[in-house]
Amino acid sequence: MRGKMREPSADKVTAILETAAELFASRGYEATSMRDIAQGAGVSKSLLYHHFTDKYQIFTRITSQSGLGLNEAVARALPKDATASEQLEVFMRTTATFFEENRLSWISASQEFWTSNEAQMSLQMKLRRDSFEHMLRRILEDGVKRGEFQVSDVRLAGRMILSSLNWMYRWYNPAGSRDAAEIAGEYYRMIAFGITPRGEAD
Amino acid sequence: MRGKMREPSADKVTAILETAAELFASRGYEATSMRDIAQGAGVSKSLLYHHFTDKYQIFTRITSQSGLGLNEAVARALPKDATASEQLEVFMRTTATFFEENRLSWISASQEFWTSNEAQMSLQMKLRRDSFEHMLRRILEDGVKRGEFQVSDVRLAGRMILSSLNWMYRWYNPAGSRDAAEIAGEYYRMIAFGITPRGEAD
């Protein structure tokens, strides 16, 4: 912090963050070096270190932007006066759209290195994840109270829903025939109505 | 292959495989060295290299044992004369039990390094994964033909079911109150019947 800092060049910082997300997503966090990021972004190592003290800081910037973005996008999209079913569908579709639009940051943040070991996650990552899960549980609990949902274990129902969305980054092909929101819409229908027929005769 | 090979000591090999699975699961494949494995297993590096030419061979042994085991366990467990619903429930519960009993190998084999990039997976891993998915799709297709299931997209229904099971390794706590098969049983009920009530009045 000594001397004057020049106004950071937004373009360079954007290039650094995009390159880093791409490398974290394709090679993993651990296998990516500061040198790789500088080379990929077309900046010198000294410029890179001028903006970020280390790789962890770059990672944190990427994931906090996308994590905050997800929670905000979903909270904003949820319709206020709506059934729990409508809210659940919006929750699932909005999450999937956000995933699609931020796929590389999402993959970076989802890496096992960060998420399979609580100790490695920053407190902020945990808080964001927890508040995201709670948003979903509130929808499910509301639905149970209103008699819209029959769920014996809200936590587990939430897990199943999040699992379907969380696993998408492992197989989703952006060039495929359906976009992520359509897939989430199908998932919603399956979880809401089940795959066995709902007949009058039943 | 020159000279005579001594009969490998089964105990040492078992210790090597167990240690490696534990390290791959906790640190990741890339961050684990042959030295780490030798130290953890309490064997010399020369003994380790006597049994395995490199880390990849150890990994392949671990995952082929557990991958083959999963496909066999599920195929064996599936009841022959049963409804598609019964078969689906057995498929899900057996998969979850296998996961629980082989958690460290499962986590090793699930690492993104191997599964998010087709090019990094061995042909055998792909064939096993595909044959596992096909087992599930056959159950779903059978159910649709018999009128037991109403599924607009069998592939996507299969994806949702596998996502719920595949994501378990990221959160499942072996010390928790429910075992993996019970959780899979709950998942089965949600996917079969949905979370909205099935009423006569509907």
XYZ file of C-alpha atoms in Angstrom, chain B residues 53-197:
145
model
C 4.266 -48.676 -12.237
C 2.674 -45.312 -11.456
C -0.105 -43.420 -9.699
C -2.452 -43.829 -12.633
C -2.228 -47.605 -12.349
C -3.175 -47.428 -8.673
C -6.089 -45.163 -9.511
C -7.254 -47.485 -12.282
C -7.153 -50.489 -9.970
C -9.221 -48.690 -7.340
C -11.839 -47.379 -9.717
C -12.155 -50.509 -11.822
C -12.739 -52.590 -8.727
C -15.384 -50.235 -7.441
C -16.925 -49.501 -10.853
C -17.251 -53.162 -11.766
C -18.499 -53.878 -8.288
C -21.272 -51.296 -8.573
C -22.580 -52.582 -11.895
C -22.496 -56.168 -10.653
C -24.081 -55.367 -7.296
C -26.967 -53.537 -8.941
C -27.473 -56.094 -11.716
C -27.513 -58.879 -9.127
C -29.920 -57.068 -6.839
C -32.536 -56.191 -9.472
C -35.545 -58.481 -9.003
C -36.468 -60.299 -12.207
C -40.239 -60.521 -11.946
C -41.041 -57.178 -10.509
C -42.692 -53.931 -11.445
C -40.567 -51.171 -12.898
C -41.204 -49.170 -9.726
C -39.830 -51.970 -7.576
C -36.817 -52.229 -9.863
C -36.210 -48.499 -9.696
C -36.328 -48.503 -5.924
C -33.883 -51.423 -5.764
C -31.608 -49.708 -8.295
C -31.480 -46.561 -6.173
C -31.111 -48.244 -2.796
C -28.457 -50.688 -3.984
C -26.451 -47.898 -5.573
C -26.595 -45.922 -2.342
C -25.539 -48.922 -0.252
C -22.651 -49.602 -2.598
C -21.618 -45.973 -2.335
C -21.693 -46.179 1.438
C -19.616 -49.347 1.526
C -17.061 -48.056 -0.967
C -17.129 -44.384 -0.164
C -13.431 -43.589 -0.555
C -13.061 -45.391 -3.892
C -16.289 -43.780 -5.058
C -15.032 -40.309 -4.186
C -11.704 -41.025 -5.920
C -13.472 -42.137 -9.072
C -15.884 -39.201 -9.007
C -13.219 -36.545 -9.042
C -13.784 -33.881 -11.596
C -10.319 -34.369 -12.927
C -11.561 -37.686 -14.306
C -15.195 -37.177 -14.975
C -15.636 -33.632 -16.213
C -13.312 -34.220 -19.099
C -14.112 -37.184 -21.317
C -10.582 -37.223 -22.680
C -9.124 -37.960 -19.265
C -11.336 -40.949 -18.574
C -10.171 -44.372 -19.574
C -12.298 -46.242 -22.102
C -13.163 -48.767 -19.409
C -14.431 -46.068 -17.061
C -16.651 -44.715 -19.830
C -18.004 -48.133 -20.739
C -18.827 -48.889 -17.105
C -20.508 -45.534 -16.619
C -22.524 -45.959 -19.821
C -23.623 -49.480 -18.988
C -24.718 -48.280 -15.555
C -26.789 -45.487 -17.082
C -28.291 -47.922 -19.569
C -29.415 -50.233 -16.797
C -31.361 -47.344 -15.316
C -32.803 -46.247 -18.665
C -34.009 -49.760 -19.410
C -35.933 -49.771 -16.133
C -37.492 -46.402 -16.980
C -38.307 -47.438 -20.570
C -39.859 -50.680 -19.361
C -41.959 -48.705 -16.911
C -43.136 -46.345 -19.650
C -44.059 -49.281 -21.928
C -46.029 -50.965 -19.172
C -47.810 -47.718 -18.320
C -46.214 -47.640 -14.884
C -44.255 -44.457 -15.540
C -45.181 -41.267 -17.330
C -41.900 -39.758 -18.429
C -41.552 -37.347 -21.308
C -37.782 -37.726 -21.488
C -36.232 -40.925 -20.178
C -32.671 -39.621 -20.473
C -33.489 -36.595 -18.374
C -35.370 -38.638 -15.782
C -32.312 -40.879 -15.560
C -30.083 -37.829 -15.161
C -32.170 -36.504 -12.298
C -32.099 -39.830 -10.492
C -28.362 -40.268 -10.990
C -27.717 -36.662 -9.964
C -29.372 -37.258 -6.614
C -27.222 -40.356 -6.030
C -24.032 -38.918 -7.509
C -24.178 -35.801 -5.385
C -24.402 -37.765 -2.142
C -20.657 -38.108 -1.806
C -20.438 -34.329 -1.503
C -22.544 -34.118 1.636
C -23.277 -37.580 3.047
C -22.160 -38.030 6.616
C -21.557 -41.691 7.560
C -22.149 -40.739 11.199
C -25.538 -39.211 10.418
C -28.883 -40.561 11.558
C -29.910 -42.171 8.267
C -27.968 -44.603 6.188
C -27.508 -44.064 2.466
C -30.123 -46.660 1.481
C -32.800 -44.922 3.567
C -31.970 -41.626 1.914
C -32.169 -43.275 -1.505
C -35.521 -44.747 -0.481
C -36.809 -41.243 0.290
C -35.445 -40.013 -3.018
C -37.216 -42.868 -4.758
C -40.549 -41.907 -3.164
C -40.146 -38.287 -4.175
C -39.282 -39.089 -7.776
C -41.966 -41.781 -8.044
C -44.853 -39.870 -6.496
C -43.786 -36.228 -6.510
C -44.036 -33.785 -3.649
C -47.502 -32.447 -4.452
C -50.378 -34.433 -2.914
